[in-house]
Coordinates of C-alpha atoms and ligand atoms in Angstrom, one line a residue:
M509 CA 5.3 44.8 18.6
A510 CA 6.0 43.1 21.9
K511 CA 9.0 40.4 21.7
T512 CA 9.1 37.3 23.5
T513 CA 10.7 37.7 26.7
K514 CA 12.7 34.3 26.6
T515 CA 15.8 33.6 25.6
V516 CA 16.6 32.0 22.7
E517 CA 17.9 28.4 25.0
E518 CA 14.8 28.9 26.6
M519 CA 13.0 28.9 23.3
S520 CA 14.4 25.7 21.4
I521 CA 17.1 23.2 22.4
W522 CA 18.9 23.5 18.8
E523 CA 22.0 25.6 18.1
D524 CA 21.1 26.5 14.4
A525 CA 17.4 27.4 15.8
H526 CA 18.9 30.1 18.6
Q527 CA 21.4 31.6 16.1
M528 CA 18.2 32.2 13.5
L529 CA 16.3 33.7 16.5
R530 CA 19.3 35.8 17.1
K531 CA 19.2 36.9 13.7
A532 CA 15.3 37.3 13.9
E533 CA 16.0 39.5 16.6
R534 CA 18.5 42.0 14.7
D535 CA 16.1 41.9 11.5
G536 CA 13.6 43.0 13.7
I537 CA 11.4 39.7 12.9
E538 CA 8.6 38.6 15.1
T539 CA 8.2 34.8 15.3
A540 CA 5.8 32.7 16.7
W541 CA 7.3 32.8 20.1
D542 CA 7.0 36.4 20.4
R543 CA 3.1 35.9 19.1
L544 CA 2.4 33.4 21.8
E545 CA 3.6 35.7 24.4
Q546 CA 0.8 38.1 23.0
Q547 CA -1.8 35.7 23.5
T548 CA -1.0 34.4 27.0
P549 CA -2.5 34.5 29.4
H550 CA -5.2 32.3 26.8
C551 CA -8.7 32.5 27.2
K552 CA -9.5 29.9 30.4
F553 CA -12.9 29.2 28.7
G554 CA -11.5 28.1 25.7
E555 CA -8.8 26.3 27.0
S556 CA -11.0 24.0 29.0
G557 CA -13.5 24.1 26.0
V558 CA -16.7 25.2 27.9
C559 CA -17.4 27.9 25.5
C560 CA -19.7 27.3 22.8
R561 CA -20.1 29.4 19.4
I562 CA -22.1 26.9 18.1
C563 CA -25.5 28.9 17.7
T564 CA -26.4 32.3 17.7
M565 CA -28.7 32.3 21.1
G566 CA -24.5 32.5 22.0
P567 CA -21.8 32.2 22.3
C568 CA -22.7 30.6 25.8
R569 CA -19.4 30.1 28.0
I570 CA -19.8 27.6 31.1
S571 CA -19.1 28.7 35.0
K572 CA -20.2 27.9 37.9
K573 CA -22.6 31.0 38.3
A574 CA -23.8 30.1 34.3
P575 CA -23.6 26.4 34.6
L576 CA -26.1 26.0 31.4
G577 CA -25.5 27.4 27.4
V578 CA -29.1 29.4 26.6
C579 CA -30.3 26.0 24.9
G580 CA -29.9 24.5 28.4
A581 CA -26.6 22.4 27.2
D582 CA -23.9 21.9 30.3
A583 CA -20.3 21.7 29.7
D584 CA -19.6 18.0 29.1
V585 CA -22.2 18.6 25.9
I586 CA -20.4 21.9 24.7
V587 CA -16.9 20.4 24.9
A588 CA -17.6 17.1 23.7
R589 CA -19.4 18.5 20.7
N590 CA -16.4 21.7 20.3
F591 CA -13.8 18.3 20.7
G592 CA -16.3 16.7 18.2
R593 CA -15.4 19.1 15.8
F594 CA -11.9 19.6 16.3
L595 CA -11.1 16.3 15.9
A596 CA -13.3 17.0 12.4
G597 CA -11.2 19.2 11.3
G598 CA -8.2 16.8 11.8
A599 CA -9.7 13.6 9.7
A600 CA -11.2 16.0 7.1
G601 CA -7.3 17.2 6.9
H602 CA -5.9 13.5 6.0
S603 CA -8.9 12.6 4.2
D604 CA -8.7 15.2 1.6
H605 CA -5.4 14.8 1.1
G606 CA -6.2 11.4 0.4
R607 CA -9.3 12.4 -1.9
D608 CA -6.4 14.6 -3.9
C609 CA -4.4 11.4 -4.0
I610 CA -7.0 9.1 -5.6
E611 CA -7.6 11.9 -7.8
A612 CA -4.2 12.1 -9.1
F613 CA -4.2 8.3 -9.3
H614 CA -7.7 8.0 -11.3
A615 CA -6.2 10.5 -13.6
V616 CA -3.3 8.4 -14.4
A617 CA -5.6 5.4 -14.7
H618 CA -7.5 7.1 -17.5
G619 CA -4.8 8.9 -19.3
K620 CA -5.5 11.8 -18.7
T621 CA -2.1 12.9 -17.1
K622 CA 1.7 12.7 -18.4
D623 CA 3.1 13.9 -15.4
Y624 CA 2.3 11.3 -13.1
H625 CA 2.7 7.9 -13.5
I626 CA 2.5 3.9 -11.7
Q627 CA 6.1 3.9 -9.8
D628 CA 5.3 0.9 -8.2
S629 CA 3.1 -1.5 -9.9
K630 CA 3.5 -4.2 -7.8
K631 CA 2.3 -2.4 -4.6
M632 CA -0.3 -1.5 -6.9
L633 CA -1.3 -5.0 -8.0
R634 CA -0.6 -6.6 -4.7
I635 CA -3.5 -3.8 -3.0
A636 CA -5.8 -4.2 -6.1
E637 CA -5.6 -8.0 -5.0
E638 CA -5.7 -7.5 -1.5
L639 CA -9.2 -5.3 -1.9
G640 CA -10.9 -8.5 -4.2
I641 CA -9.9 -6.8 -7.6
A642 CA -8.9 -8.7 -10.4
T643 CA -5.4 -8.5 -11.4
E644 CA -5.0 -11.9 -14.3
N645 CA -4.9 -11.0 -17.5
R646 CA -5.8 -7.4 -17.6
E647 CA -4.0 -4.2 -18.4
L648 CA -2.4 -2.3 -15.7
L649 CA -4.0 0.8 -16.4
D650 CA -7.8 -1.1 -15.9
V651 CA -6.8 -2.7 -12.7
A652 CA -5.6 1.0 -11.6
K653 CA -9.4 2.3 -12.5
D654 CA -10.8 -0.3 -10.5
L655 CA -8.3 0.6 -7.7
A656 CA -8.7 4.3 -8.0
D657 CA -12.8 3.8 -7.8
K658 CA -12.1 1.5 -4.9
F659 CA -10.6 4.3 -3.3
F660 CA -13.5 6.5 -3.7
D661 CA -15.8 4.8 -2.8
S662 CA -14.1 4.1 1.0
F663 CA -15.5 8.1 0.8
G664 CA -18.7 8.1 0.0
S665 CA -22.0 6.2 2.1
K666 CA -22.6 3.3 0.0
H667 CA -21.0 0.7 2.4
E668 CA -20.7 -0.7 5.6
E669 CA -17.3 -0.2 6.0
V670 CA -14.0 1.5 4.7
C671 CA -11.5 -0.4 2.4
F672 CA -8.9 -1.5 4.6
I673 CA -11.2 -2.4 7.2
N674 CA -10.1 -6.0 5.8
R675 CA -6.3 -5.0 7.9
V676 CA -7.9 -4.7 11.1
P677 CA -7.6 -7.9 13.4
E678 CA -11.2 -9.9 14.0
K679 CA -10.8 -8.9 18.0
Q680 CA -10.6 -5.2 17.2
Q681 CA -13.6 -5.8 14.5
E682 CA -15.7 -7.5 16.5
N683 CA -15.1 -4.6 19.6
W684 CA -15.9 -1.7 17.0
K685 CA -19.2 -3.4 16.2
N686 CA -20.0 -4.1 19.5
L687 CA -19.9 -0.3 20.1
G688 CA -21.3 1.2 16.8
I689 CA -18.2 2.7 15.7
M690 CA -17.2 0.5 12.6
P691 CA -16.1 3.3 10.4
R692 CA -18.4 3.3 6.9
G693 CA -17.1 6.0 5.0
V694 CA -14.6 8.5 5.3
D695 CA -16.8 11.6 4.3
R696 CA -19.9 10.3 5.9
E697 CA -18.5 10.1 9.2
I698 CA -17.3 13.6 9.2
T699 CA -20.5 15.0 7.8
E700 CA -21.9 13.1 10.5
M701 CA -19.8 14.4 13.3
M702 CA -21.2 18.0 11.7
H703 CA -24.6 16.9 12.0
R704 CA -24.3 15.4 15.8
T705 CA -22.7 18.4 16.9
H706 CA -25.4 21.0 15.4
M707 CA -27.5 22.7 18.4
G708 CA -30.5 19.9 19.3
C709 CA -28.8 17.2 18.0
D710 CA -26.5 14.6 19.9
N711 CA -27.2 15.9 23.6
D712 CA -24.9 13.4 25.1
A713 CA -21.5 13.7 25.3
S714 CA -20.1 10.1 25.4
N715 CA -22.3 9.5 22.4
T716 CA -21.1 11.7 20.6
M717 CA -17.2 10.7 21.8
L718 CA -18.4 7.4 20.2
Q719 CA -18.7 8.8 16.6
A720 CA -15.3 11.1 17.4
A721 CA -13.8 8.0 17.6
R722 CA -15.5 6.1 14.7
M723 CA -14.6 9.1 12.5
C724 CA -11.2 9.1 13.4
L725 CA -10.7 5.5 12.7
G726 CA -12.1 5.9 9.3
D727 CA -9.5 8.8 9.0
G728 CA -6.8 6.7 9.7
W729 CA -7.9 3.2 8.3
A730 CA -9.0 4.7 5.4
G731 CA -8.3 8.9 4.6
S732 CA -4.7 8.8 5.9
M733 CA -3.8 4.9 5.0
I734 CA -5.3 5.5 1.3
A735 CA -3.1 8.8 0.7
T736 CA 0.2 6.7 2.2
E737 CA -1.1 3.5 -0.2
V738 CA -2.2 5.6 -3.2
S739 CA 1.5 8.3 -2.7
D740 CA 3.8 4.6 -2.8
I741 CA 2.0 3.5 -6.0
L742 CA 2.8 6.9 -7.5
F743 CA 5.9 7.9 -6.5
G744 CA 7.8 4.6 -5.2
T745 CA 7.6 2.4 -1.9
P746 CA 10.4 4.0 0.4
S747 CA 13.2 2.1 0.9
P748 CA 16.6 2.7 3.8
R749 CA 18.2 5.0 1.6
K750 CA 20.7 8.2 3.2
A751 CA 19.7 11.5 3.9
Q752 CA 20.9 14.9 6.1
V753 CA 18.8 17.5 8.1
N754 CA 18.7 20.9 9.9
L755 CA 19.5 24.3 8.2
G756 CA 22.6 23.7 7.6
V757 CA 21.1 21.8 4.6
L758 CA 20.5 25.0 2.9
K759 CA 23.5 26.3 0.2
K760 CA 24.9 29.7 -0.2
D761 CA 26.1 29.6 -3.2
Q762 CA 22.8 27.9 -5.0
V763 CA 19.2 28.8 -5.6
N764 CA 17.9 27.3 -2.8
I765 CA 13.8 26.3 -3.2
L766 CA 12.1 25.3 -0.2
V767 CA 8.6 22.6 -0.6
H768 CA 6.3 22.8 2.8
G769 CA 2.7 21.3 3.7
H770 CA 2.0 17.8 2.6
N771 CA 1.0 15.7 0.0
P772 CA 4.1 14.9 -2.5
I773 CA 2.0 15.6 -5.8
V774 CA 3.8 19.2 -5.8
S775 CA 7.0 18.5 -4.4
E776 CA 7.8 15.4 -6.3
K777 CA 7.4 18.0 -9.7
I778 CA 9.2 20.1 -8.5
L779 CA 12.1 18.1 -7.4
E780 CA 12.5 16.7 -11.2
A781 CA 12.3 20.3 -12.0
V782 CA 15.2 20.8 -10.4
N783 CA 17.5 18.2 -11.6
E784 CA 16.6 19.3 -15.3
Q785 CA 20.0 20.3 -16.9
E786 CA 18.6 23.1 -18.7
L787 CA 17.3 25.1 -15.4
I788 CA 20.3 24.1 -13.9
D789 CA 21.8 25.6 -16.5
L790 CA 19.7 28.6 -16.0
A791 CA 20.7 29.1 -12.9
K792 CA 24.4 28.7 -13.6
T793 CA 24.1 31.7 -15.8
K794 CA 22.6 34.0 -12.6
G795 CA 25.8 33.4 -10.9
A796 CA 24.5 30.5 -8.8
K797 CA 26.4 27.0 -8.6
G798 CA 23.2 25.1 -8.9
I799 CA 19.9 24.4 -7.6
N800 CA 19.2 23.2 -3.9
L801 CA 15.6 21.5 -3.3
A802 CA 15.5 21.0 0.6
G803 CA 12.0 19.7 2.5
L804 CA 10.3 21.7 5.6
C805 CA 7.5 19.6 7.6
C806 CA 5.8 16.5 6.2
T807 CA 6.2 17.1 2.2
G808 CA 9.7 17.4 3.5
N809 CA 8.7 14.0 4.9
E810 CA 7.3 12.3 1.9
L811 CA 10.9 13.2 0.0
M812 CA 13.2 12.6 2.3
M813 CA 11.4 9.2 3.0
R814 CA 11.1 8.0 -1.1
Q815 CA 14.1 10.3 -2.7
G816 CA 16.4 11.4 0.1
I817 CA 15.7 14.9 -0.5
P818 CA 17.2 17.0 2.3
M819 CA 15.1 18.1 5.0
A820 CA 16.0 21.6 6.8
G821 CA 13.5 21.7 9.5
N822 CA 10.4 21.0 11.6
H823 CA 6.8 23.1 12.2
L824 CA 9.1 25.6 14.6
M825 CA 12.0 25.9 11.9
T826 CA 10.2 27.1 9.2
E827 CA 9.7 30.8 9.7
L828 CA 14.0 30.3 10.7
A829 CA 14.6 28.8 7.7
I830 CA 13.9 32.1 5.5
I831 CA 15.4 33.9 8.3
T832 CA 18.6 32.6 7.0
G833 CA 18.0 35.3 3.8
A834 CA 19.0 32.4 1.6
V835 CA 15.5 30.8 0.8
E836 CA 14.3 32.5 -2.8
I837 CA 11.1 30.2 -3.2
I838 CA 9.2 28.7 -0.8
V839 CA 6.4 26.3 -2.7
V840 CA 3.6 25.3 0.1
D841 CA 0.8 23.1 -0.9
Y842 CA -1.2 22.9 2.1
Q843 CA -1.2 22.5 6.9
C844 CA 1.3 23.4 9.2
I845 CA 1.9 26.6 7.2
M846 CA 2.2 29.4 9.0
P847 CA 0.5 32.7 7.5
S848 CA 3.3 34.9 9.0
L849 CA 5.9 32.9 6.6
V850 CA 4.3 35.4 4.0
Q851 CA 5.4 38.6 5.8
V852 CA 8.7 36.9 7.0
G853 CA 9.5 36.2 3.1
N854 CA 8.6 40.2 3.1
C855 CA 11.7 41.0 5.0
Y856 CA 13.9 39.0 2.7
H857 CA 13.8 38.7 -1.0
T858 CA 11.7 35.2 0.0
K859 CA 8.3 34.6 -2.2
M860 CA 5.7 32.3 -1.2
I861 CA 3.6 30.3 -4.4
T862 CA 1.2 28.8 -3.3
T863 CA -0.2 25.6 -5.4
A864 CA -3.6 24.3 -4.1
D865 CA -6.6 26.7 -4.6
K866 CA -7.8 25.3 -0.9
A867 CA -4.8 27.5 0.6
K868 CA -4.5 30.3 -0.8
F869 CA -2.0 33.1 1.2
T870 CA -2.4 36.8 1.0
G871 CA 0.3 38.1 -0.4
A872 CA 1.4 34.8 -2.2
E873 CA 1.5 33.9 -5.1
H874 CA -0.5 31.5 -7.2
V875 CA 0.7 28.6 -9.4
K876 CA -2.2 25.9 -9.9
F877 CA -1.0 23.1 -9.7
E878 CA -3.1 20.9 -12.1
M879 CA -2.9 17.1 -13.3
H880 CA -2.6 18.1 -16.4
N881 CA 0.4 20.8 -15.7
G882 CA 2.0 19.7 -13.0
M883 CA 5.7 19.3 -14.6
E884 CA 5.3 22.7 -16.3
Q885 CA 3.9 24.4 -13.4
A886 CA 6.8 22.9 -11.3
R887 CA 9.3 24.8 -14.2
K888 CA 7.9 27.8 -14.0
V889 CA 8.2 28.1 -10.0
V890 CA 11.8 27.3 -10.5
R891 CA 12.3 29.7 -12.8
M892 CA 10.9 32.6 -10.9
A893 CA 13.4 30.8 -8.0
I894 CA 16.5 31.3 -10.7
E895 CA 14.9 34.7 -10.9
R896 CA 15.0 35.9 -7.4
Y897 CA 18.2 34.8 -6.9
G898 CA 19.7 37.8 -8.0
M899 CA 17.6 39.7 -5.7
R900 CA 19.0 38.1 -3.0
N901 CA 20.9 40.0 -0.5
Q902 CA 24.1 37.9 0.7
D903 CA 25.4 40.0 3.4
R904 CA 21.8 39.3 5.2
V905 CA 22.9 35.4 4.2
E906 CA 23.6 33.5 7.5
I907 CA 22.8 29.7 7.1
P908 CA 24.1 28.4 10.8
G909 CA 24.7 24.9 11.5
E910 CA 26.3 22.0 10.0
P911 CA 24.0 19.2 8.4
V912 CA 23.6 16.1 10.8
D913 CA 23.2 12.4 8.6
I914 CA 20.4 10.9 9.0
M915 CA 18.5 7.1 7.9
T916 CA 15.4 7.4 6.6
G917 CA 13.2 4.6 3.9
F918 CA 11.1 2.5 6.5
S919 CA 8.2 1.5 4.9
N920 CA 7.2 -1.5 6.8
E921 CA 7.9 -3.1 2.9
A922 CA 11.6 -1.5 3.7
L923 CA 11.4 -3.0 7.4
L924 CA 10.3 -6.6 6.5
D925 CA 13.4 -6.6 4.2
A926 CA 15.3 -5.2 7.0
L927 CA 14.0 -8.3 9.1
G928 CA 15.2 -10.8 6.7
G929 CA 11.1 -11.4 5.0
S930 CA 8.9 -11.5 7.8
L931 CA 7.7 -10.6 11.1
T932 CA 9.6 -13.3 12.8
P933 CA 12.6 -11.9 14.0
L934 CA 10.9 -8.9 15.3
I935 CA 8.4 -11.1 17.5
D936 CA 11.2 -12.9 18.7
A937 CA 12.8 -10.2 19.9
I938 CA 9.8 -8.9 21.6
K939 CA 8.5 -12.6 23.6
A940 CA 12.5 -12.2 24.4
G941 CA 12.7 -9.1 26.1
K942 CA 15.1 -8.1 24.1
I943 CA 13.0 -5.2 21.8
R944 CA 10.5 -4.7 25.1
G945 CA 7.8 -2.8 22.9
V946 CA 7.3 -0.5 20.0
V947 CA 6.3 3.4 20.4
G948 CA 5.4 5.5 17.9
I949 CA 6.4 9.4 18.5
V950 CA 4.8 11.7 16.3
G951 CA 3.6 14.8 15.4
C952 CA 4.4 18.5 16.1
N953 CA 6.1 21.2 17.6
N954 CA 4.2 23.6 19.7
P955 CA 5.7 27.0 21.2
K956 CA 4.3 26.4 24.6
Y957 CA 7.0 23.9 25.0
K958 CA 10.8 24.5 24.9
H959 CA 11.1 22.9 21.0
D960 CA 12.2 19.5 20.5
Y961 CA 12.8 19.1 24.3
C962 CA 10.1 16.5 24.5
N963 CA 10.3 14.5 21.0
V964 CA 13.9 14.0 21.5
N965 CA 14.5 13.3 25.4
L966 CA 11.3 11.0 25.5
T967 CA 13.1 9.1 22.2
R968 CA 16.1 8.6 24.2
E969 CA 14.7 7.5 27.1
L970 CA 12.7 4.9 25.8
I971 CA 15.4 3.5 23.3
K972 CA 17.2 3.3 26.9
K973 CA 14.5 1.0 28.6
D974 CA 15.0 -1.4 24.8
I975 CA 12.0 0.2 23.2
L976 CA 12.1 0.6 19.6
V977 CA 10.8 3.9 18.9
I978 CA 9.6 5.1 15.3
V979 CA 8.9 8.7 14.4
T980 CA 6.7 10.2 11.7
G981 CA 6.5 14.1 11.1
C982 CA 7.7 16.7 12.6
V983 CA 9.2 14.6 15.4
T984 CA 11.8 13.0 13.0
T985 CA 13.4 16.4 12.2
A986 CA 14.0 16.4 16.0
A987 CA 15.2 12.8 16.4
G988 CA 17.7 13.3 13.0
K989 CA 19.6 16.6 14.6
A990 CA 20.1 14.5 18.2
G991 CA 21.9 11.9 15.8
L992 CA 19.0 9.3 16.6
L993 CA 18.6 8.3 13.1
V994 CA 21.4 6.8 12.5
P995 CA 22.4 2.9 12.8
E996 CA 25.4 4.1 15.2
S997 CA 23.1 5.6 17.6
I998 CA 22.3 2.2 18.9
E999 CA 25.4 3.0 21.2
Q1000 CA 22.4 5.3 23.4
A1001 CA 19.7 1.8 23.1
G1002 CA 19.6 -0.5 25.8
P1003 CA 21.5 -3.7 25.4
G1004 CA 19.0 -5.9 24.0
L1005 CA 17.4 -3.3 21.6
R1006 CA 21.3 -2.4 20.6
E1007 CA 22.1 -6.4 19.7
I1008 CA 19.2 -6.5 17.8
C1009 CA 19.0 -3.3 15.6
G1010 CA 22.7 -3.3 15.6
S1011 CA 22.7 -7.3 13.5
L1012 CA 20.3 -5.5 11.5
G1013 CA 22.0 -2.5 10.6
I1014 CA 19.6 -0.2 11.5
P1015 CA 18.6 2.5 14.1
P1016 CA 16.8 2.2 17.3
V1017 CA 14.4 5.1 16.0
I1018 CA 13.0 4.0 12.6
H1019 CA 11.8 6.7 10.1
M1020 CA 8.3 5.9 9.1
G1021 CA 7.6 8.9 7.1
S1022 CA 5.2 11.8 6.7
C1023 CA 2.1 12.2 9.6
V1024 CA -0.5 10.3 7.3
D1025 CA 2.3 7.9 7.5
N1026 CA 0.9 7.0 10.8
A1027 CA -1.1 4.6 8.8
R1028 CA 1.9 2.6 8.0
I1029 CA 2.6 2.8 11.8
L1030 CA -1.4 0.8 12.6
Q1031 CA -0.6 -1.8 9.4
L1032 CA 2.4 -2.4 11.4
A1033 CA 0.7 -3.1 14.6
A1034 CA -2.6 -5.0 12.6
L1035 CA 0.4 -7.3 10.9
L1036 CA 2.2 -7.8 14.8
A1037 CA -1.1 -8.5 16.4
N1038 CA -2.5 -11.4 13.7
E1039 CA 1.0 -12.4 13.5
I1040 CA 0.9 -13.4 17.6
G1041 CA -3.1 -13.9 17.0
V1042 CA -3.6 -11.3 19.9
A1043 CA -6.0 -8.0 19.5
I1044 CA -3.9 -4.7 19.1
S1045 CA -4.5 -3.6 22.3
D1046 CA -3.1 -7.0 23.7
L1047 CA 0.4 -5.7 22.5
P1048 CA 2.9 -3.8 24.5
L1049 CA 2.7 -0.5 21.4
A1050 CA 2.0 3.0 22.4
A1051 CA 1.8 6.2 20.8
S1052 CA 3.0 9.6 22.0
S1053 CA 2.8 12.8 21.0
P1054 CA 4.9 15.1 23.4
E1055 CA 4.7 18.3 21.8
W1056 CA 1.8 18.4 19.3
Y1057 CA -0.4 21.6 18.6
S1058 CA -3.0 20.5 15.9
E1059 CA -6.2 19.1 15.1
K1060 CA -5.0 16.7 12.9
A1061 CA -2.2 15.3 15.8
A1062 CA -5.6 15.1 17.9
T1063 CA -6.9 13.0 15.6
I1064 CA -4.3 10.9 14.9
G1065 CA -4.2 10.0 18.9
T1066 CA -7.5 9.2 19.1
Y1067 CA -7.7 6.9 15.9
A1068 CA -4.6 5.5 17.5
V1069 CA -6.0 4.7 20.9
A1070 CA -9.5 3.3 19.4
S1071 CA -7.4 1.0 17.5
G1072 CA -6.2 -0.3 20.7
I1073 CA -2.8 2.4 21.0
Y1074 CA -2.5 3.9 24.7
T1075 CA -1.2 7.1 23.8
H1076 CA 0.7 9.9 25.7
L1077 CA 0.5 13.4 25.0
G1078 CA 2.3 16.2 26.5
H1079 CA -0.7 18.7 27.2
P1080 CA -4.1 17.8 26.8
P1081 CA -7.1 18.9 24.3
N1082 CA -9.2 21.9 24.9
I1083 CA -11.4 19.3 27.0
T1084 CA -10.9 19.6 30.5
G1085 CA -13.6 21.3 31.1
S1086 CA -16.0 18.3 30.9
P1087 CA -15.6 15.7 33.4
I1088 CA -17.4 13.0 31.3
V1089 CA -14.9 13.3 28.1
T1090 CA -11.9 13.8 30.3
N1091 CA -12.4 10.4 32.7
L1092 CA -13.5 8.9 28.8
A1093 CA -10.0 10.3 27.5
L1094 CA -7.9 9.3 30.8
S1095 CA -9.4 5.9 31.7
G1096 CA -12.9 5.1 30.8
L1097 CA -12.1 4.1 26.9
D1098 CA -9.4 1.6 28.2
D1099 CA -12.5 -0.5 28.9
L1100 CA -14.5 0.5 26.1
V1101 CA -11.5 -0.3 23.2
G1102 CA -8.6 -1.4 25.6
A1103 CA -6.6 1.7 25.3
C1104 CA -6.6 5.4 26.9
F1105 CA -4.4 8.9 26.2
G1106 CA -2.0 9.9 29.1
I1107 CA -0.9 13.3 29.7
E1108 CA 2.3 14.2 31.1
P1109 CA 4.6 17.4 30.1
D1110 CA 7.6 15.9 31.3
P1111 CA 9.1 13.3 28.7
F1112 CA 11.7 11.5 31.8
K1113 CA 8.0 10.6 33.5
A1114 CA 6.0 10.4 30.4
A1115 CA 8.6 7.6 29.4
E1116 CA 7.8 6.3 32.6
L1117 CA 4.2 6.2 32.1
I1118 CA 4.6 4.7 28.7
N1119 CA 7.2 2.4 30.0
E1120 CA 4.5 1.1 32.9
R1121 CA 1.6 0.3 30.2
I1122 CA 4.7 -1.4 28.2
K1123 CA 5.7 -3.7 31.4
A1124 CA 1.5 -4.3 31.5
K1125 CA 0.9 -5.4 28.3
R1126 CA 4.1 -8.0 28.2
K1127 CA 2.4 -8.9 31.6
G1128 CA -1.1 -9.3 30.3
L1129 CA 0.7 -11.7 26.9
G1130 CA 3.1 -13.6 29.5
L1131 CA 6.2 -12.3 28.4
E1132 CA 9.0 -12.2 31.0
E1133 CA 10.8 -8.9 31.3
Ligands
BF8_2574 O1 0.7 16.5 9.5 S1 3.9 16.7 12.7 S2 3.4 20.3 12.7 S3 3.6 19.3 9.8 S4 0.8 18.2 12.2 FE1 2.3 19.7 11.0 FE2 2.4 18.4 13.4 FE3 3.9 18.8 12.0 FE4 2.5 17.5 9.1 NI1 2.0 16.6 11.4
SF4_2575 FE1 -25.0 28.6 23.4 FE2 -26.5 26.6 23.0 FE3 -26.4 28.4 21.4 FE4 -23.9 26.5 21.7 S1 -25.7 25.6 21.2 S2 -23.8 28.9 21.6 S3 -24.3 26.5 24.2 S4 -27.3 28.2 23.0

């Protein structure tokens, strides 16, 4: 097997990662960095998006010598179709997660489960009222039944628009209607995207991209937004709390269980089980001091936001977490889980447990979680972990680093509380230029970059410029490890941001959750726009995904742009083979929806790019710098 030629310092900025990469080398384990090198150089046709595999007259690949596919499709059409389908993957991922949340909520409402409950009935009633469901003098569960149906309705094709369109500022709504991109139903838009990109259907690149925008808006304002709201209803709306991050959160003398994936439905039950005295006692009989639960990636974000459970690492730390040799079980639901984790686990005593029929992994053990048996299955998994503690070879255990403290739990509700109940202090600070703008830095890791280098440096650069940063997804762990998610990090912020965050006692970098929780950022943008009486695209806002890799991240970027938020990406999606699609992304969309994408791999230059945009928006609103 070919190993990467990079040094560990070139691979990641983190000491805990370096230590585990050295251990990987000693233990003979291959990681994503090694496999990247084996896959490099990547296929140029694929990279620029001009390889078409949509029918068996092909595959066709476009070059100067052969500018058209067998059917006559050109590079623009092929790129648009490929990118449309790429975005459909992301929208489907978030939205199917959202659907699973509704199914749990529906089961609760209809009394079909004893394992899940409504934890935030106040929020549930507020949303029911917001969506026109009668609440007065009604049983809570009756309201829940109607609300679950209302959410399900947003997935089909019965309506002209999805349910949370009521949150979208008027000007954006008008814009979407004029462009014909008002999302009608989550599934409908995804299906239509697949239909349009069948051979011989939508052969106009710009038109295909407009459908892509509509589909992504369906993800942002429905699929993801519903996932977030229902998760809050079932597991509680996050409020500020402390937690810790990095591999140091694993414990040498305890049973370690990692939860990985996205949906809190599984991980919340595992958390309950690890706190049961009977299981803790059982662990002690096996010589462990207790049971330690830690998160990875977005399910880690969900548990950290609501319960303060520590985060072991982000996307590129998932293999490295197992290389500690200290993990008994890694329990996964779905998305962003490298299949390699099974093999890495096999090199130690670590077992992967899959829980969803839609995400099985060859070599893993399947413990199916359903609405009626979540708790029972969670206990089973925890017992398996306890059993495996005896199989751990403590001589091979190496847990690097000391945990770093963070502050988490900033739902919009919590942010409003911190602001004293209204957005006015934030808006005043923006008007006064103390907070010059707000930027959401979201998304992933990608071994093509030095791990977390861009995530951390971009965050630091922006807060220096008095820009409030909101983080979600895998950027959270990066910001946390860099010490940016605690109130003390105001020292690194510009004077205005330092003053405002200091007086509120909040960090200049706010953790808002997992990737579906980017819907919280959309909602905040809408609240700000409505409060000021402008469109979202008029606000000094931006988004960024510096180290993105996934279809979901591209979908998020697209719904952000279509919602009027300028979005920076570290590298382009596979669209550069089409002048039409590339120009649309980099500038054309600005004329259509008031925002576009910007591409810049260097985080310092990216900060400048974003800053210029914020300046222009401030000027547009007549605000002084
Ligand atoms: O949804 S940030 S690597 S874990 S895609 Fe995945 Fe990217 Fe992490 Fe969460 Ni989001
Ligand atoms: Fe080739 Fe056209 Fe078929 Fe694509 S749809 S594989 S370009 S013939």
